[in-house]
């Protein structure tokens, strides 16, 4: 099956610093998504990317869909303590029989030191 | 109002038992999913239902049986529980099959002893 390589696995940063994480795949995806999961909760969608080269922002978050459609990155600017959580990339591709499927990366655990 | 809800939040049971996890969504979505998140936080899809019909059935043991009594509910029944079934199980829903905007429930932490 398709696999996503997400890096880094974990990050410890000072409050106010910028953060960058990325995902790469051996397969092409139609859509790239970034989710955030806080402890004890389900993943929440942050940003969705639909076209190769697309750059999208959501507040302090910026994400890009790679030109090759095999990678994406997420940047967080001026981090704050509530940014703590696990960030997941997910790629969506056609899985046959009229259905699409999400494949998730293994997550980047972000810790912010006040 | 909770969009996607799951019960129970925590489930501790012994090997060999049979248990069910319930999921309900009040978003009017057509498609519902079950995901398994292991101890390393890896999220993997297990099942997908669209309008009460199974459309994705990943390679999971047949001890796992999803049941969708109506569009708003997708329950997961697990027979003969094993230690390796311990994980967090997430229900999710979306408007169409595979639509990017999947809304996740809060998860059910299953511990098999």
CSV table of C-alpha atoms in Angstrom, one decimal:
chain,number,residue,atom,x,y,z
A,1,UNK,CA,0.0,0.0,0.0
A,2,UNK,CA,0.9,3.6,-0.2
A,3,UNK,CA,3.2,5.0,2.5
A,4,UNK,CA,3.9,8.5,3.7
A,5,UNK,CA,7.2,9.5,5.3
A,6,UNK,CA,6.7,12.4,7.7
A,7,UNK,CA,9.5,14.2,9.4
A,8,UNK,CA,10.6,15.1,11.9
A,9,UNK,CA,9.1,12.6,14.3
A,10,UNK,CA,9.2,15.1,17.1
A,11,UNK,CA,10.3,18.7,17.8
A,12,UNK,CA,11.0,20.7,20.9
A,13,UNK,CA,11.0,24.4,20.2
A,14,UNK,CA,10.9,27.7,22.1
A,15,UNK,CA,7.7,29.7,22.1
A,16,UNK,CA,7.9,32.3,19.3
A,17,UNK,CA,10.0,30.1,17.0
A,18,UNK,CA,8.9,29.0,13.5
A,19,UNK,CA,8.3,25.3,12.8
A,20,UNK,CA,8.5,23.3,9.6
A,21,UNK,CA,7.6,19.7,8.9
A,22,UNK,CA,7.1,17.7,5.7
A,23,UNK,CA,5.8,14.6,4.1
A,24,UNK,CA,7.0,12.7,1.2
A,25,UNK,CA,5.5,9.8,-0.7
A,26,UNK,CA,6.5,7.3,-3.4
A,27,UNK,CA,3.0,7.7,-4.9
A,28,UNK,CA,1.1,10.6,-6.3
A,29,UNK,CA,-1.8,12.0,-4.4
A,30,UNK,CA,-4.8,14.1,-5.6
A,31,UNK,CA,-5.1,16.0,-2.3
A,32,UNK,CA,-2.8,16.7,0.6
A,33,UNK,CA,-4.2,17.4,4.1
A,34,UNK,CA,-2.8,18.4,7.4
A,35,UNK,CA,-4.5,17.5,10.7
A,36,UNK,CA,-3.7,18.3,14.3
A,37,UNK,CA,-4.4,15.9,17.1
A,38,UNK,CA,-4.4,17.0,20.7
A,39,UNK,CA,-4.2,14.5,23.6
A,40,UNK,CA,-7.4,12.6,24.1
A,41,UNK,CA,-9.0,14.0,21.0
A,42,UNK,CA,-9.5,13.0,17.4
A,43,UNK,CA,-7.6,14.7,14.5
A,44,UNK,CA,-8.9,18.1,13.4
A,45,UNK,CA,-8.4,19.2,9.8
A,46,UNK,CA,-6.1,22.3,9.5
A,47,UNK,CA,-5.4,22.8,5.8
A,48,UNK,CA,-6.4,21.0,2.6
A,49,UNK,CA,-4.4,21.3,-0.6
A,50,UNK,CA,-5.9,20.4,-4.0
A,51,UNK,CA,-3.5,21.4,-6.8
A,52,UNK,CA,0.2,20.8,-7.4
A,53,UNK,CA,2.1,23.9,-6.4
A,54,UNK,CA,-0.7,25.3,-4.3
A,55,UNK,CA,0.3,27.4,-1.3
A,56,UNK,CA,-2.4,27.9,1.4
A,57,UNK,CA,-2.5,29.7,4.7
A,58,UNK,CA,-4.7,29.4,7.7
A,59,UNK,CA,-3.6,32.0,10.3
A,60,UNK,CA,-0.1,31.2,11.3
A,61,UNK,CA,-0.1,28.0,9.4
A,62,UNK,CA,1.1,27.7,5.8
A,63,UNK,CA,1.1,24.5,3.7
A,64,UNK,CA,2.2,23.7,0.2
A,65,UNK,CA,1.3,20.9,-2.2
A,66,UNK,CA,4.5,19.9,-4.0
A,67,UNK,CA,4.9,20.2,-7.7
A,68,UNK,CA,5.5,16.5,-8.2
A,69,UNK,CA,2.3,15.7,-6.1
A,70,UNK,CA,4.4,13.5,-4.0
A,71,UNK,CA,5.2,15.8,-1.1
A,72,UNK,CA,3.9,18.6,1.1
A,73,UNK,CA,5.1,20.8,3.9
A,74,UNK,CA,3.5,22.6,6.8
A,75,UNK,CA,5.0,25.7,8.5
A,76,UNK,CA,3.9,27.2,11.7
A,77,UNK,CA,5.1,30.8,12.4
A,78,UNK,CA,5.6,32.3,15.8
A,79,UNK,CA,4.6,29.2,17.8
A,80,UNK,CA,2.6,29.4,20.9
A,81,UNK,CA,2.0,26.9,23.7
A,82,UNK,CA,-1.4,25.8,22.3
A,83,UNK,CA,0.3,24.6,19.1
A,84,UNK,CA,1.4,21.6,21.1
A,85,UNK,CA,0.1,18.3,19.6
A,86,UNK,CA,0.7,15.8,16.9
A,87,UNK,CA,0.5,17.0,13.3
A,88,UNK,CA,-0.4,14.5,10.7
A,89,UNK,CA,-0.1,14.8,6.9
A,90,UNK,CA,-2.6,12.7,4.9
A,91,UNK,CA,-2.7,12.0,1.2
A,92,UNK,CA,-5.9,11.3,-0.7
A,93,UNK,CA,-5.9,9.0,-3.7
A,94,UNK,CA,-8.4,7.1,-5.8
A,95,UNK,CA,-8.8,3.6,-4.4
A,96,UNK,CA,-11.1,2.1,-6.9
A,97,UNK,CA,-14.8,1.3,-7.1
A,98,UNK,CA,-15.6,5.0,-7.0
A,99,UNK,CA,-14.0,5.6,-3.6
A,100,UNK,CA,-11.1,7.7,-2.4
A,101,UNK,CA,-8.9,6.8,0.6
A,102,UNK,CA,-6.8,8.8,3.0
A,103,UNK,CA,-3.3,7.6,3.9
A,104,UNK,CA,-1.8,9.2,7.0
A,105,UNK,CA,1.8,9.9,7.8
A,106,UNK,CA,3.2,8.8,11.2
A,107,UNK,CA,2.9,12.3,12.7
A,108,UNK,CA,5.2,15.0,14.0
A,109,UNK,CA,4.9,15.5,17.8
A,110,UNK,CA,5.4,19.2,18.6
A,111,UNK,CA,6.3,20.5,22.0
A,112,UNK,CA,6.5,24.2,22.7
A,113,UNK,CA,8.6,25.5,25.6
A,114,UNK,CA,7.2,28.7,27.1
B,1,UNK,CA,-23.5,19.8,20.0
B,2,UNK,CA,-21.0,17.0,19.2
B,3,UNK,CA,-20.7,16.3,15.5
B,4,UNK,CA,-19.2,12.8,15.8
B,5,UNK,CA,-19.6,11.0,19.1
B,6,UNK,CA,-18.3,7.6,20.2
B,7,UNK,CA,-19.2,5.5,23.2
B,8,UNK,CA,-17.5,4.4,25.3
B,9,UNK,CA,-14.6,6.7,25.7
B,10,UNK,CA,-12.6,4.0,27.5
B,11,UNK,CA,-13.0,0.2,27.3
B,12,UNK,CA,-11.0,-2.2,29.4
B,13,UNK,CA,-11.7,-5.9,28.9
B,14,UNK,CA,-10.1,-9.3,29.0
B,15,UNK,CA,-8.8,-11.4,26.1
B,16,UNK,CA,-11.5,-13.5,24.5
B,17,UNK,CA,-14.4,-11.2,25.2
B,18,UNK,CA,-16.6,-9.7,22.6
B,19,UNK,CA,-17.2,-5.9,22.7
B,20,UNK,CA,-18.8,-3.1,20.7
B,21,UNK,CA,-18.0,0.5,20.1
B,22,UNK,CA,-20.8,2.8,18.9
B,23,UNK,CA,-20.5,5.9,16.7
B,24,UNK,CA,-23.0,8.5,15.8
B,25,UNK,CA,-22.8,11.6,13.6
B,26,UNK,CA,-25.3,14.4,13.4
B,27,UNK,CA,-23.8,16.1,10.4
B,28,UNK,CA,-26.0,14.5,7.8
B,29,UNK,CA,-23.0,12.9,6.2
B,30,UNK,CA,-23.3,9.9,3.9
B,31,UNK,CA,-20.0,8.2,4.6
B,32,UNK,CA,-18.6,6.9,7.9
B,33,UNK,CA,-15.2,5.4,8.7
B,34,UNK,CA,-13.4,3.4,11.4
B,35,UNK,CA,-9.7,4.1,11.9
B,36,UNK,CA,-7.3,2.3,14.3
B,37,UNK,CA,-4.5,4.3,16.0
B,38,UNK,CA,-1.8,2.2,17.5
B,39,UNK,CA,0.6,3.0,20.4
B,40,UNK,CA,2.9,4.8,18.0
B,41,UNK,CA,0.1,7.0,16.9
B,42,UNK,CA,-0.1,5.5,13.4
B,43,UNK,CA,-3.6,6.0,12.0
B,44,UNK,CA,-4.9,3.4,9.6
B,45,UNK,CA,-8.3,3.1,8.0
B,46,UNK,CA,-10.2,-0.1,8.7
B,47,UNK,CA,-13.6,0.3,7.2
B,48,UNK,CA,-15.6,2.8,5.2
B,49,UNK,CA,-19.4,2.8,4.8
B,50,UNK,CA,-21.4,4.9,2.3
B,51,UNK,CA,-25.2,5.0,2.8
B,52,UNK,CA,-25.0,1.9,4.9
B,53,UNK,CA,-23.0,0.0,2.3
B,54,UNK,CA,-19.5,-1.2,2.9
B,55,UNK,CA,-17.1,0.5,0.4
B,56,UNK,CA,-13.6,0.0,2.0
B,57,UNK,CA,-12.6,-3.0,3.9
B,58,UNK,CA,-8.9,-3.0,4.6
B,59,UNK,CA,-7.1,-6.1,5.7
B,60,UNK,CA,-8.4,-6.5,9.2
B,61,UNK,CA,-9.2,-9.8,11.0
B,62,UNK,CA,-12.8,-10.9,10.4
B,63,UNK,CA,-13.2,-10.7,14.2
B,64,UNK,CA,-13.9,-7.1,13.4
B,65,UNK,CA,-17.4,-6.5,12.0
B,66,UNK,CA,-18.8,-3.1,11.3
B,67,UNK,CA,-22.6,-2.6,11.3
B,68,UNK,CA,-24.4,0.4,10.0
B,69,UNK,CA,-28.1,0.4,11.1
B,70,UNK,CA,-28.6,3.8,9.4
B,71,UNK,CA,-26.6,6.6,7.8
B,72,UNK,CA,-26.0,8.3,11.1
B,73,UNK,CA,-24.6,5.3,12.9
B,74,UNK,CA,-21.6,3.0,12.3
B,75,UNK,CA,-20.9,0.5,15.1
B,76,UNK,CA,-17.8,-1.7,15.4
B,77,UNK,CA,-18.2,-5.1,17.0
B,78,UNK,CA,-15.0,-7.1,17.9
B,79,UNK,CA,-15.1,-10.8,18.7
B,80,UNK,CA,-12.6,-12.8,20.7
B,81,UNK,CA,-10.5,-9.8,21.6
B,82,UNK,CA,-6.7,-10.2,21.6
B,83,UNK,CA,-3.9,-8.2,23.3
B,84,UNK,CA,-2.9,-6.7,19.9
B,85,UNK,CA,-6.4,-5.2,19.5
B,86,UNK,CA,-5.4,-2.6,22.2
B,87,UNK,CA,-5.5,0.8,20.5
B,88,UNK,CA,-7.5,3.9,20.1
B,89,UNK,CA,-10.3,3.5,17.6
B,90,UNK,CA,-11.6,6.6,15.8
B,91,UNK,CA,-14.9,7.0,14.0
B,92,UNK,CA,-15.1,9.7,11.3
B,93,UNK,CA,-17.6,10.9,8.7
B,94,UNK,CA,-17.6,12.9,5.5
B,95,UNK,CA,-20.2,14.1,3.0
B,96,UNK,CA,-19.0,11.9,0.2
B,97,UNK,CA,-16.8,8.8,0.0
B,98,UNK,CA,-13.2,9.9,0.6
B,99,UNK,CA,-14.0,13.6,0.7
B,100,UNK,CA,-11.0,15.4,2.2
B,101,UNK,CA,-13.1,16.9,5.0
B,102,UNK,CA,-13.4,14.0,7.4
B,103,UNK,CA,-14.6,14.8,10.8
B,104,UNK,CA,-13.3,12.6,13.6
B,105,UNK,CA,-14.8,11.5,16.8
B,106,UNK,CA,-13.0,11.8,20.1
B,107,UNK,CA,-11.8,8.2,20.0
B,108,UNK,CA,-12.3,5.0,22.1
B,109,UNK,CA,-9.3,3.7,24.0
B,110,UNK,CA,-9.5,0.0,24.0
B,111,UNK,CA,-7.3,-1.9,26.4
B,112,UNK,CA,-7.3,-5.7,26.3
B,113,UNK,CA,-5.7,-7.4,29.3
